[in-house]
Short mmCIF file of C-alpha atoms in Angstrom, two decimals:
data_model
loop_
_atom_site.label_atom_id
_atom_site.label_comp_id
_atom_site.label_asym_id
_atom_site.label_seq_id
_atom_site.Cartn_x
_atom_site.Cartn_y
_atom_site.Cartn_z
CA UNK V 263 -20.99 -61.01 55.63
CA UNK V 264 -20.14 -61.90 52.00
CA UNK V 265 -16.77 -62.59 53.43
CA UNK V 266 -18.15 -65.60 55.19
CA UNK V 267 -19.55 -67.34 52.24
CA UNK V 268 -15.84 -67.78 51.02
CA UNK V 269 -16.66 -66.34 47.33
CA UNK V 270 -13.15 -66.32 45.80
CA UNK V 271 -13.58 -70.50 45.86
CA UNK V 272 -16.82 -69.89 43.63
CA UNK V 273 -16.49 -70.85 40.17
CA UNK V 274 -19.29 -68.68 39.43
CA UNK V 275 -21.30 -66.49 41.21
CA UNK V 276 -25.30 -65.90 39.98
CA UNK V 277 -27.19 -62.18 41.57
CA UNK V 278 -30.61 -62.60 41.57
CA UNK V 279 -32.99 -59.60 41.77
CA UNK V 280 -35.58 -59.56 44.07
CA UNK V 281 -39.37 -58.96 42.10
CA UNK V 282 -40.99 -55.54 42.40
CA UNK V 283 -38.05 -53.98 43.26
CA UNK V 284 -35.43 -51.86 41.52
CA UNK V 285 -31.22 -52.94 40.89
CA UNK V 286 -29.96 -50.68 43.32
CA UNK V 287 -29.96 -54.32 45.53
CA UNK V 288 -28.02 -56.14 43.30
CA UNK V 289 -25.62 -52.79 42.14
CA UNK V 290 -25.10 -52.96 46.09
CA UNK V 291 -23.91 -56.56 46.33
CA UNK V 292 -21.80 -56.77 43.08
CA UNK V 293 -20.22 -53.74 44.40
CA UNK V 294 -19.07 -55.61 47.74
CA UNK V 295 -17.80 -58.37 45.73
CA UNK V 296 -15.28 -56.50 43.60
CA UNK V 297 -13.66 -55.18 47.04
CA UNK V 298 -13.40 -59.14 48.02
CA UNK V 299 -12.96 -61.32 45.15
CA UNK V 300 -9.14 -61.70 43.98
CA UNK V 301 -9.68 -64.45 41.84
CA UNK V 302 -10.31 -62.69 38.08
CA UNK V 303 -11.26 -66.22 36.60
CA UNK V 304 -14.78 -65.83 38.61
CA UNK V 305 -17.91 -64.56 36.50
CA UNK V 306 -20.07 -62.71 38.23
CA UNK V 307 -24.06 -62.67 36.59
CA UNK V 308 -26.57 -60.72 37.31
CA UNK V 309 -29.75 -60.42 36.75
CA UNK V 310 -31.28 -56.17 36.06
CA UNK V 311 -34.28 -55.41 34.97
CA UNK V 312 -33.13 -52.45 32.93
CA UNK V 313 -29.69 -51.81 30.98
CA UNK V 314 -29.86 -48.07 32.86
CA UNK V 315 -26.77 -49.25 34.01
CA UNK V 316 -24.81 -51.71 32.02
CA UNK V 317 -22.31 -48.82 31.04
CA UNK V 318 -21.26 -48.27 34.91
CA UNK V 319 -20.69 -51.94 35.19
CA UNK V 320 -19.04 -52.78 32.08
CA UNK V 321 -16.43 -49.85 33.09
CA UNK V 322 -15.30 -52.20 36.34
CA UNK V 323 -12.16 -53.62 35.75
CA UNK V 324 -10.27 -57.10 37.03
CA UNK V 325 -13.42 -58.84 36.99
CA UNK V 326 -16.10 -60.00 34.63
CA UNK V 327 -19.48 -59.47 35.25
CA UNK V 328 -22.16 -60.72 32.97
CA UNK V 329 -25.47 -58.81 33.35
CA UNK V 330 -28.73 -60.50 32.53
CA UNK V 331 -31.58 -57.80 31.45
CA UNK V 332 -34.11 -59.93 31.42
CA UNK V 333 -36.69 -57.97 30.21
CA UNK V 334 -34.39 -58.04 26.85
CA UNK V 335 -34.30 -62.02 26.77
CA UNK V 336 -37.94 -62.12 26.43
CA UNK V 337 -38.41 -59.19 23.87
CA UNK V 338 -35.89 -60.95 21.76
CA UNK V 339 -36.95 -63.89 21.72
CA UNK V 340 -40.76 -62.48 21.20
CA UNK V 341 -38.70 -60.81 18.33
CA UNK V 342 -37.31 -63.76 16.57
CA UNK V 343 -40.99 -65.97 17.29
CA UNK V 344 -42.54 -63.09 15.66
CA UNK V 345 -40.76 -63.23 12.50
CA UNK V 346 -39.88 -67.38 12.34
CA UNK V 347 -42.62 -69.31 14.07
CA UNK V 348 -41.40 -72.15 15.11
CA UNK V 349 -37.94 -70.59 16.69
CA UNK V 350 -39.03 -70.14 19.83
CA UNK V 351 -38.87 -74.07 20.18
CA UNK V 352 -35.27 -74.13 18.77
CA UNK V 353 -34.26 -71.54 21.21
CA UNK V 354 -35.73 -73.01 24.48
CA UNK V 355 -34.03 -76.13 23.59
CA UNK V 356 -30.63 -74.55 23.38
CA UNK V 357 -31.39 -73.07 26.34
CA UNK V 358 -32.56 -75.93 28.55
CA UNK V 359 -30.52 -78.60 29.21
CA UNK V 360 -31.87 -81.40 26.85
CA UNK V 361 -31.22 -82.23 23.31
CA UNK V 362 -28.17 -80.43 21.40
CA UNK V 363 -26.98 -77.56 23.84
CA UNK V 364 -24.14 -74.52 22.65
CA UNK V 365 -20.71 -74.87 24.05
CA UNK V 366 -17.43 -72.93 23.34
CA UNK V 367 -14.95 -75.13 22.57
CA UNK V 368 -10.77 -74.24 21.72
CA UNK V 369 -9.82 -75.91 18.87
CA UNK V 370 -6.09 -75.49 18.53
CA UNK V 371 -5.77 -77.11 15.03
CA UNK V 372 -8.17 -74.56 13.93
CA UNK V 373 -5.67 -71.36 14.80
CA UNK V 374 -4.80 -68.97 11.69
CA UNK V 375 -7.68 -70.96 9.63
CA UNK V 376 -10.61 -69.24 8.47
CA UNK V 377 -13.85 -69.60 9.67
CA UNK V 378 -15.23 -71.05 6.53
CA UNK V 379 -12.77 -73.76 7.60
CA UNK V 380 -14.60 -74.37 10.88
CA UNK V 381 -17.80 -74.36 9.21
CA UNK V 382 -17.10 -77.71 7.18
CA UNK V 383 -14.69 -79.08 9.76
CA UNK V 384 -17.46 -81.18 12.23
CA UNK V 385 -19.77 -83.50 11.51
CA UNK V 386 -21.74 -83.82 14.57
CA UNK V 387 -21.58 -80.15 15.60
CA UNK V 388 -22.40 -76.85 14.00
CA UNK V 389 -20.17 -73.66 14.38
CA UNK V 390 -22.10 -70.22 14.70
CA UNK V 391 -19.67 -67.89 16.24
CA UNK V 392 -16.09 -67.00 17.45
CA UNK V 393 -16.18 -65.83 20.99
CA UNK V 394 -12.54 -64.47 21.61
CA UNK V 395 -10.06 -64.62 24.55
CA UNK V 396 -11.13 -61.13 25.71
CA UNK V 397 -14.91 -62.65 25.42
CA UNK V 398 -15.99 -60.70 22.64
CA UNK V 399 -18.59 -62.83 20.82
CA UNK V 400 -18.98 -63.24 17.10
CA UNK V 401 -22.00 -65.08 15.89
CA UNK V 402 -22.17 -65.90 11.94
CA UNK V 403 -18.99 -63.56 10.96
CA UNK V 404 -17.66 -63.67 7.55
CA UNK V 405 -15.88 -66.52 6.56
CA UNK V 406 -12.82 -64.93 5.90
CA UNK V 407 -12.69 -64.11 9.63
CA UNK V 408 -8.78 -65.51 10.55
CA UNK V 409 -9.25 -67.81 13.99
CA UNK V 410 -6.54 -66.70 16.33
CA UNK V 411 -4.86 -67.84 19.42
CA UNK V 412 -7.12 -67.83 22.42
CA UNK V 413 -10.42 -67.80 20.40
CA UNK V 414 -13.27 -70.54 20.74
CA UNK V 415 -15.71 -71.60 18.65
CA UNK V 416 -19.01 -71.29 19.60
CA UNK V 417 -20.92 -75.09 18.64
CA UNK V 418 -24.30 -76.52 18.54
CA UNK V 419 -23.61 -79.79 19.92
CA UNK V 420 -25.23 -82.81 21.81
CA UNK V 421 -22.83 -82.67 24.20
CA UNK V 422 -19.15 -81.52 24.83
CA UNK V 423 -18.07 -84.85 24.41
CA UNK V 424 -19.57 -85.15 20.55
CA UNK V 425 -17.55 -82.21 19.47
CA UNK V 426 -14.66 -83.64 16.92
CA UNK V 427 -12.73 -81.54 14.60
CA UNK V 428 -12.35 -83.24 11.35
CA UNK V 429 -10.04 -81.79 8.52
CA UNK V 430 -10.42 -84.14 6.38
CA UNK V 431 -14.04 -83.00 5.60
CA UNK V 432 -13.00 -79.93 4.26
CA UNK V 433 -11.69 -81.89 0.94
CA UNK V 434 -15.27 -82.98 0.23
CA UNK V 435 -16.61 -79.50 0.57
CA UNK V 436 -14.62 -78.20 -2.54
CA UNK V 437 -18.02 -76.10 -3.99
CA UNK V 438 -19.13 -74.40 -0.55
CA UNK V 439 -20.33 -70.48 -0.42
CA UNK V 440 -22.16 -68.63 1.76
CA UNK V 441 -25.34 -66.86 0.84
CA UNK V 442 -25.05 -63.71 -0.37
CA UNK V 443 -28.23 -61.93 -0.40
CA UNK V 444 -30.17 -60.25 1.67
CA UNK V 445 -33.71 -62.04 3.36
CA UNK V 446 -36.78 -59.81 1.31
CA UNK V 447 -38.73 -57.71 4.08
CA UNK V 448 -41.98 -60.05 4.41
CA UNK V 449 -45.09 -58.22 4.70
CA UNK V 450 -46.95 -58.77 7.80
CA UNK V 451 -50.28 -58.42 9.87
CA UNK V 452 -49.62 -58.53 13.71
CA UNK V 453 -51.97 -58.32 16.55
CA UNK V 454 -51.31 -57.07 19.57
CA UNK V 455 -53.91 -58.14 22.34
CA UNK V 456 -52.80 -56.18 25.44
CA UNK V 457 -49.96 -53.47 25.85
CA UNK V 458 -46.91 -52.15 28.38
CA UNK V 459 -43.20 -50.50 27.77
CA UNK V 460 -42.50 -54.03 26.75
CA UNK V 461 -44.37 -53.74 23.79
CA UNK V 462 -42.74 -51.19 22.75
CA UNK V 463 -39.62 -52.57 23.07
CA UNK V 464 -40.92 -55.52 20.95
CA UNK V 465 -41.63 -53.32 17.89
CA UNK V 466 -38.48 -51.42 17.95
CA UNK V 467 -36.25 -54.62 17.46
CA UNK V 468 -39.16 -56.14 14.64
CA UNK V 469 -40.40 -53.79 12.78
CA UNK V 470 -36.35 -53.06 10.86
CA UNK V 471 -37.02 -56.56 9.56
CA UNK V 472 -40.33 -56.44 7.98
CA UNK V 473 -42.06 -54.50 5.66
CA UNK V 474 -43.17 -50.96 5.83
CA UNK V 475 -46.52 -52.24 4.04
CA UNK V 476 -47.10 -54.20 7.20
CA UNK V 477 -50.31 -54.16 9.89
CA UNK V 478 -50.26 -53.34 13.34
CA UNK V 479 -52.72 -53.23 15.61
CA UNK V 480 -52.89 -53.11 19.74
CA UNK V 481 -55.82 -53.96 21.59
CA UNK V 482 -55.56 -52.79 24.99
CA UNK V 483 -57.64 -51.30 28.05
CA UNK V 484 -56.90 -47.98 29.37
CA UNK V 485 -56.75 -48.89 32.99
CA UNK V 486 -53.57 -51.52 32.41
CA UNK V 487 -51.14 -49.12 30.10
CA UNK V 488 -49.64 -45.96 30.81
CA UNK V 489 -50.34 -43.31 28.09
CA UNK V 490 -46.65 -42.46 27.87
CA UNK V 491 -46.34 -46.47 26.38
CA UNK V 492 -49.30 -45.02 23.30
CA UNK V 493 -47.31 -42.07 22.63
CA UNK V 494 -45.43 -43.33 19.80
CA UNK V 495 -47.34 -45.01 16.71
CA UNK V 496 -44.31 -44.96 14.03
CA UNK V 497 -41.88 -47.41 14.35
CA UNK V 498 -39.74 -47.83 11.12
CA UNK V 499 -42.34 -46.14 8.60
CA UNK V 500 -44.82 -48.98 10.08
CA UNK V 501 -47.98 -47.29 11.60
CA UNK V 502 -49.53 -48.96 14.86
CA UNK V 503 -52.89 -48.60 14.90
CA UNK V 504 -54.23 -48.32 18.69
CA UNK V 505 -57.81 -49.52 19.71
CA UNK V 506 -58.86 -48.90 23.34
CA UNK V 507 -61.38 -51.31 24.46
CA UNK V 508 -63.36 -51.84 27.47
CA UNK V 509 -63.56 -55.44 29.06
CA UNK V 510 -66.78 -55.72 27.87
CA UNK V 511 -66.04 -55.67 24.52
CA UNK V 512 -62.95 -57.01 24.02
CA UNK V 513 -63.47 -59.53 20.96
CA UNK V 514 -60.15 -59.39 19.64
CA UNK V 515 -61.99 -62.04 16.62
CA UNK V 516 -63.15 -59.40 14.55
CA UNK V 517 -59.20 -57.96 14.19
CA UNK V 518 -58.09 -61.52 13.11
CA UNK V 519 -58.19 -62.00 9.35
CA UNK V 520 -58.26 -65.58 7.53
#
């Protein structure tokens, strides 16, 4: 039946999961593809809801598949709110498609130049990464990272079309360095209101970047969370302090501080 849809003429092809039910779906139809598609310049993405098996799929070779966890898009970017308010803005608008969007661009005048070099080379763009010609990506690398033949450089633009190299901005740039140092752990006081596995994958990616003198505290009623998601209340040194509530009383104001 996939047959039918013609897929090798597909510049892409997107899986979508169906909600409430597990990958074994989508598994199932990437699975058919890889005994029709010839074409290895197709990407194949596809939404999981868990990275149980990322490992299988990365191991399938002559064709690239991209899997989306989703669940790890939102905890991330939870993550990075969490610790920068404000970023969740910058992200959605890289993300959507108005304003300054990322692109990968090759930039052949760029090969066997550093990456410092790229840096100070556009004026209209911003570099962030090297994504290579086997697709391995590299965002903020050192700057003494060498560019080499069949890499791109991942920009910030408006659009493709406002992406210029420009060498001669390098001679103004003759007192440029990157910093150094290490951002100090900020001390924190988060509250949780509500709680689920997701949660828990939240304060495994923050709490590493804050410090262990931080607060924690989860508000949540019994009937919603599964007792294995309370079991753990140490993540990084940081203890999370858990406060079961019933709907009556659930005035999260008196856990806010000014």
């Amino acid at each position: 039946e996939l047959a039918l849809v013609n897929p090798n003429e597909a510049k892409n092809i997107v899986i979508l999961g169906e909600t409430g039910t597990s990958d074994s779906d989508v598994l199932t139809t990437i699975l058919a593809l890889t005994t029709i598609i010839t074409n290895s310049s197709i990407s194949i993405i596809a939404q999981l809801k868990n990275g149980f098996y990322l490992n299988n799929l990365k191991s399938i070779r002559n064709i690239n598949i991209i899997p989306i966890v989703s669940k790890n898009i939102i905890t991330n970017v939870t993550v990075q709110t969490l610790r920068e308010k404000g970023i969740g803005v910058v992200i959605l608008d890289l993300l959507d498609f108005d304003g300054d969007e990322i692109y990968f661009s090759d930039i052949p005048e760029l090969q066997n130049k550093t990456y410092k070099e790229a840096l100070l080379s556009f004026d209209k763009s911003s570099a962030i990464g090297i994504i290579d010609k086997d697709g391995n990506t590299k965002l903020n690398p050192e700057t003494n990272t060498i560019i080499k033949s069949g890499d791109k450089i991942i920009l910030i633009s408006e659009d493709d079309s406002t992406i210029f190299y420009k060498p001669q901005l390098l001679e103004s740039q003759t007192h440029f360095s990157a910093p150094v140092q290490k951002p100090k752990l900020e001390e924190k006081n988060i509250l949780f209101v509500g709680w689920s596995s997701m949660g828990v994958d939240i304060l495994k990616s923050f709490c590493p970047f804050i410090s262990p003198n931080s607060k924690m505290t989860v508000l949540y009623l019994p009937k919603y969370v599964n007792e294995e998601d309370l079991a753990q209340t140490n993540y990084n040194g940081i203890e999370v302090n858990f406060v079961k509530m019933s709907q009556s009383q659930f005035d999260h104001d008196k856990f806010i501080e000014d």
